[in-house]
Amino acid sequence: MGMKTVAIIGALDEEVALIAKSLTHVTHTAKGSLDIVSGTVDSFGSDVIKVAATVGGMGLVNAAATTQLLIDEFAPDAVIFSGIAGNLNTHLHINDVVLGGTLRYLDTDMRLVGQWKPGTADAPVEEFHSDDRLLEVADEALANAGITHITGIIASGNYFVDTPQKAEEVIRLTGADAVEMEGAAVAQVAARNDVPALVIRALSDNADTDYEVFKEFDISEYADTAARLAVDIVKRL
């Protein structure tokens, strides 16, 4: 068994820059329009873990392409996707975290799409899942950081949910706790490649915020938290 490798897809340049700061022997790889930083981190055990981190781009296609490229280039033992999402759960608040136990697409007919691995023509899948062990480790890391979190349902679609009507529709279609534009694609590509995945979403707004207003949020504070969490999770592996 060689060195464990973990691929991390982040939402922000600052987040990936902060992850890079906690790595040693950092190198940069430019490929497929990505700047991928890789290096090593000491785990809480005796292992050294290799980390490859990048900003994946927004939307399902960018997320899928990034995930496949990282898998091809680095053959990771796990893919962690960290980002922000709109909150759909009345019990949660801004800065709380939803772990994607279940990931569902918006606007996607899973009778067709779900026939591909991990589904089959006879038994199409209707949703995707984060890995149980990774969820367990993330749960420990979040508890340790004192962050309110749940393991729930995340809905992914190629459009920004910015009105109460759209938010209600997402809840009706998917039962989601949070909505964003990438998670299900990352989970699907990871499943196609038999790589365990983890989707982590910090809640940035209540999914009824106009995009122009959303753009004004200070997400640099989130970048710091996300980077620390990602490194903590890696160390716990």
Short mmCIF file of C-alpha atoms in Angstrom, two decimals:
data_model
loop_
_atom_site.label_atom_id
_atom_site.label_comp_id
_atom_site.label_asym_id
_atom_site.label_seq_id
_atom_site.Cartn_x
_atom_site.Cartn_y
_atom_site.Cartn_z
CA MET A 1 0.00 0.00 0.00
CA GLY A 2 1.59 3.27 -1.13
CA MET A 3 0.98 6.75 0.17
CA LYS A 4 -2.67 7.74 0.48
CA THR A 5 -3.74 10.50 -1.88
CA VAL A 6 -6.71 12.81 -1.35
CA ALA A 7 -8.03 15.14 -4.05
CA ILE A 8 -9.76 18.31 -2.83
CA ILE A 9 -11.95 20.50 -5.01
CA GLY A 10 -12.55 23.89 -3.46
CA ALA A 11 -14.87 26.77 -4.31
CA LEU A 12 -12.42 29.63 -3.99
CA ASP A 13 -8.85 30.50 -4.94
CA GLU A 14 -8.23 31.72 -1.36
CA GLU A 15 -9.36 28.38 0.03
CA VAL A 16 -6.96 26.40 -2.16
CA ALA A 17 -4.13 28.87 -1.42
CA LEU A 18 -4.73 28.33 2.31
CA ILE A 19 -4.74 24.53 1.87
CA ALA A 20 -1.45 24.84 -0.04
CA LYS A 21 0.05 26.73 2.92
CA SER A 22 -0.45 23.70 5.16
CA LEU A 23 1.28 21.36 2.70
CA THR A 24 4.98 20.62 2.27
CA HIS A 25 6.83 19.98 -1.01
CA VAL A 26 4.24 21.95 -2.97
CA THR A 27 4.17 21.70 -6.74
CA HIS A 28 1.79 23.19 -9.30
CA THR A 29 0.29 21.30 -12.23
CA ALA A 30 -1.44 23.21 -15.02
CA LYS A 31 -3.88 21.05 -16.95
CA GLY A 32 -7.38 21.32 -18.39
CA SER A 33 -7.49 25.02 -17.43
CA LEU A 34 -6.87 24.10 -13.79
CA ASP A 35 -4.07 25.14 -11.47
CA ILE A 36 -3.63 22.11 -9.24
CA VAL A 37 -1.47 22.41 -6.13
CA SER A 38 -0.10 19.19 -4.69
CA GLY A 39 1.98 18.44 -1.66
CA THR A 40 2.04 16.33 1.48
CA VAL A 41 0.58 16.61 4.95
CA ASP A 42 1.27 14.53 8.06
CA SER A 43 -1.80 12.67 9.30
CA PHE A 44 -2.73 12.32 12.98
CA GLY A 45 -1.43 8.76 12.64
CA SER A 46 2.06 8.01 11.33
CA ASP A 47 1.12 8.34 7.67
CA VAL A 48 2.04 11.04 5.23
CA ILE A 49 -0.87 11.86 2.92
CA LYS A 50 -0.53 13.40 -0.51
CA VAL A 51 -3.03 16.15 -1.29
CA ALA A 52 -3.98 17.56 -4.71
CA ALA A 53 -6.20 20.63 -4.51
CA THR A 54 -7.78 22.90 -7.08
CA VAL A 55 -10.71 25.22 -7.77
CA GLY A 56 -13.03 23.28 -10.02
CA GLY A 57 -15.23 25.90 -11.66
CA MET A 58 -18.98 26.39 -11.31
CA GLY A 59 -21.75 24.22 -12.67
CA LEU A 60 -22.17 20.50 -13.23
CA VAL A 61 -19.96 20.14 -16.31
CA ASN A 62 -17.00 22.01 -14.81
CA ALA A 63 -17.29 19.98 -11.61
CA ALA A 64 -17.46 16.68 -13.53
CA ALA A 65 -14.48 17.56 -15.76
CA THR A 66 -12.40 18.63 -12.75
CA THR A 67 -13.21 15.45 -10.82
CA GLN A 68 -12.29 13.18 -13.72
CA LEU A 69 -9.05 15.06 -14.40
CA LEU A 70 -7.98 14.82 -10.74
CA ILE A 71 -8.78 11.10 -10.72
CA ASP A 72 -6.81 10.51 -13.94
CA GLU A 73 -3.81 12.59 -12.88
CA PHE A 74 -3.49 11.68 -9.19
CA ALA A 75 -5.39 8.38 -8.70
CA PRO A 76 -6.77 9.62 -5.36
CA ASP A 77 -8.08 7.29 -2.63
CA ALA A 78 -10.78 9.91 -1.91
CA VAL A 79 -12.24 13.06 -3.44
CA ILE A 80 -13.44 15.83 -1.12
CA PHE A 81 -15.57 18.60 -2.53
CA SER A 82 -15.99 21.65 -0.35
CA GLY A 83 -18.09 24.67 -1.22
CA ILE A 84 -21.03 26.86 -0.38
CA ALA A 85 -24.74 26.29 -0.86
CA GLY A 86 -28.12 27.88 -0.41
CA ASN A 87 -29.94 26.78 2.73
CA LEU A 88 -33.37 25.14 2.35
CA ASN A 89 -33.65 23.78 5.90
CA THR A 90 -35.49 26.03 8.39
CA HIS A 91 -33.55 24.49 11.29
CA LEU A 92 -30.19 25.55 9.85
CA HIS A 93 -28.53 28.95 9.60
CA ILE A 94 -25.86 30.77 7.60
CA ASN A 95 -22.41 29.20 8.22
CA ASP A 96 -23.89 25.86 9.33
CA VAL A 97 -22.73 22.90 7.24
CA VAL A 98 -24.59 20.20 5.30
CA LEU A 99 -22.71 16.99 4.52
CA GLY A 100 -24.05 15.43 1.35
CA GLY A 101 -25.19 12.05 2.57
CA THR A 102 -27.45 12.03 -0.49
CA LEU A 103 -26.94 14.02 -3.71
CA ARG A 104 -29.74 14.54 -6.21
CA TYR A 105 -29.90 16.35 -9.54
CA LEU A 106 -32.41 19.00 -10.46
CA ASP A 107 -33.75 18.85 -14.04
CA THR A 108 -32.25 15.45 -14.76
CA ASP A 109 -34.21 12.37 -15.80
CA MET A 110 -32.51 9.69 -13.72
CA ARG A 111 -34.38 6.93 -15.57
CA LEU A 112 -31.86 7.61 -18.34
CA VAL A 113 -28.84 9.13 -16.63
CA GLY A 114 -29.01 6.61 -13.79
CA GLN A 115 -28.45 3.65 -16.12
CA TRP A 116 -24.73 4.39 -16.19
CA LYS A 117 -22.40 3.14 -13.45
CA PRO A 118 -23.02 2.88 -10.49
CA GLY A 119 -26.48 2.07 -11.93
CA THR A 120 -27.34 -0.38 -14.70
CA ALA A 121 -29.95 -0.45 -17.45
CA ASP A 122 -32.03 -2.82 -15.30
CA ALA A 123 -31.50 -0.91 -12.06
CA PRO A 124 -30.88 2.80 -12.68
CA VAL A 125 -29.75 4.78 -9.64
CA GLU A 126 -31.86 7.76 -8.60
CA GLU A 127 -29.26 9.51 -6.46
CA PHE A 128 -25.63 9.47 -5.36
CA HIS A 129 -24.00 9.27 -1.95
CA SER A 130 -20.95 10.46 -0.06
CA ASP A 131 -18.83 7.67 1.39
CA ASP A 132 -19.85 6.50 4.90
CA ARG A 133 -16.31 6.52 6.30
CA LEU A 134 -15.64 10.01 4.92
CA LEU A 135 -18.94 11.25 6.38
CA GLU A 136 -17.91 9.84 9.76
CA VAL A 137 -14.51 11.57 9.62
CA ALA A 138 -16.08 14.88 8.49
CA ASP A 139 -18.61 14.63 11.31
CA GLU A 140 -15.72 14.32 13.82
CA ALA A 141 -13.84 17.25 12.27
CA LEU A 142 -16.92 19.50 12.28
CA ALA A 143 -17.81 18.57 15.85
CA ASN A 144 -14.23 19.30 16.87
CA ALA A 145 -14.45 22.73 15.17
CA GLY A 146 -17.75 23.43 16.94
CA ILE A 147 -19.65 23.83 13.66
CA THR A 148 -23.37 23.05 13.60
CA HIS A 149 -23.92 20.46 10.87
CA ILE A 150 -26.16 17.71 9.58
CA THR A 151 -25.79 14.87 7.13
CA GLY A 152 -28.56 15.55 4.64
CA ILE A 153 -29.70 15.89 1.06
CA ILE A 154 -28.00 18.24 -1.37
CA ALA A 155 -29.59 19.14 -4.71
CA SER A 156 -27.40 20.13 -7.65
CA GLY A 157 -28.50 21.99 -10.75
CA ASN A 158 -27.08 24.27 -13.42
CA TYR A 159 -28.99 27.33 -12.27
CA PHE A 160 -28.77 29.72 -9.35
CA VAL A 161 -31.71 29.36 -6.94
CA ASP A 162 -32.60 32.93 -6.02
CA THR A 163 -36.35 33.19 -5.41
CA PRO A 164 -38.68 31.66 -2.80
CA GLN A 165 -40.61 30.02 -5.69
CA LYS A 166 -37.48 28.29 -7.03
CA ALA A 167 -36.46 27.26 -3.52
CA GLU A 168 -39.89 25.71 -2.87
CA GLU A 169 -39.69 23.85 -6.16
CA VAL A 170 -36.26 22.40 -5.27
CA ILE A 171 -37.61 21.19 -1.92
CA ARG A 172 -40.64 19.66 -3.63
CA LEU A 173 -38.54 17.86 -6.27
CA THR A 174 -35.68 16.65 -4.09
CA GLY A 175 -36.44 17.18 -0.39
CA ALA A 176 -33.05 18.92 -0.21
CA ASP A 177 -31.53 20.64 2.81
CA ALA A 178 -29.23 22.69 0.57
CA VAL A 179 -28.95 23.59 -3.11
CA GLU A 180 -25.88 24.26 -5.24
CA MET A 181 -24.43 23.67 -8.70
CA GLU A 182 -21.82 20.88 -8.47
CA GLY A 183 -22.09 18.22 -5.77
CA ALA A 184 -24.08 15.52 -7.56
CA ALA A 185 -21.75 15.72 -10.58
CA VAL A 186 -18.68 15.20 -8.38
CA ALA A 187 -20.37 12.26 -6.63
CA GLN A 188 -21.44 10.71 -9.94
CA VAL A 189 -17.99 10.92 -11.54
CA ALA A 190 -16.36 9.57 -8.37
CA ALA A 191 -18.82 6.64 -8.37
CA ARG A 192 -18.05 5.89 -12.03
CA ASN A 193 -14.39 5.58 -11.01
CA ASP A 194 -14.98 3.65 -7.74
CA VAL A 195 -13.45 6.50 -5.74
CA PRO A 196 -15.06 7.40 -2.38
CA ALA A 197 -16.35 10.99 -2.37
CA LEU A 198 -17.40 13.52 0.24
CA VAL A 199 -19.44 16.65 -0.46
CA ILE A 200 -19.31 19.39 2.22
CA ARG A 201 -21.41 22.55 1.91
CA ALA A 202 -21.33 25.61 4.14
CA LEU A 203 -24.56 27.59 3.97
CA SER A 204 -24.02 31.07 2.55
CA ASP A 205 -27.61 32.28 2.15
CA ASN A 206 -31.18 31.07 2.30
CA ALA A 207 -31.50 30.28 -1.44
CA ASP A 208 -33.90 33.16 -1.92
CA THR A 209 -31.21 35.79 -2.35
CA ASP A 210 -30.85 37.65 -5.62
CA TYR A 211 -27.51 36.83 -7.29
CA GLU A 212 -26.38 40.48 -7.24
CA VAL A 213 -26.87 40.53 -3.45
CA PHE A 214 -25.27 37.11 -3.02
CA LYS A 215 -22.12 38.33 -4.78
CA GLU A 216 -21.58 40.85 -1.96
CA PHE A 217 -21.21 38.20 0.75
CA ASP A 218 -17.81 38.12 2.42
CA ILE A 219 -16.69 34.63 1.55
CA SER A 220 -13.04 35.03 2.56
CA GLU A 221 -13.95 34.10 6.13
CA TYR A 222 -15.60 30.96 4.78
CA ALA A 223 -12.45 30.18 2.75
CA ASP A 224 -10.42 30.10 5.94
CA THR A 225 -12.86 27.75 7.73
CA ALA A 226 -13.18 25.49 4.68
CA ALA A 227 -9.43 25.18 4.24
CA ARG A 228 -8.90 24.33 7.92
CA LEU A 229 -11.70 21.76 7.82
CA ALA A 230 -10.40 20.11 4.63
CA VAL A 231 -6.92 19.73 6.13
CA ASP A 232 -8.33 18.44 9.43
CA ILE A 233 -10.39 15.81 7.57
CA VAL A 234 -7.34 14.70 5.56
CA LYS A 235 -5.27 14.36 8.75
CA ARG A 236 -7.99 12.19 10.30
CA LEU A 237 -7.70 9.70 7.43
#
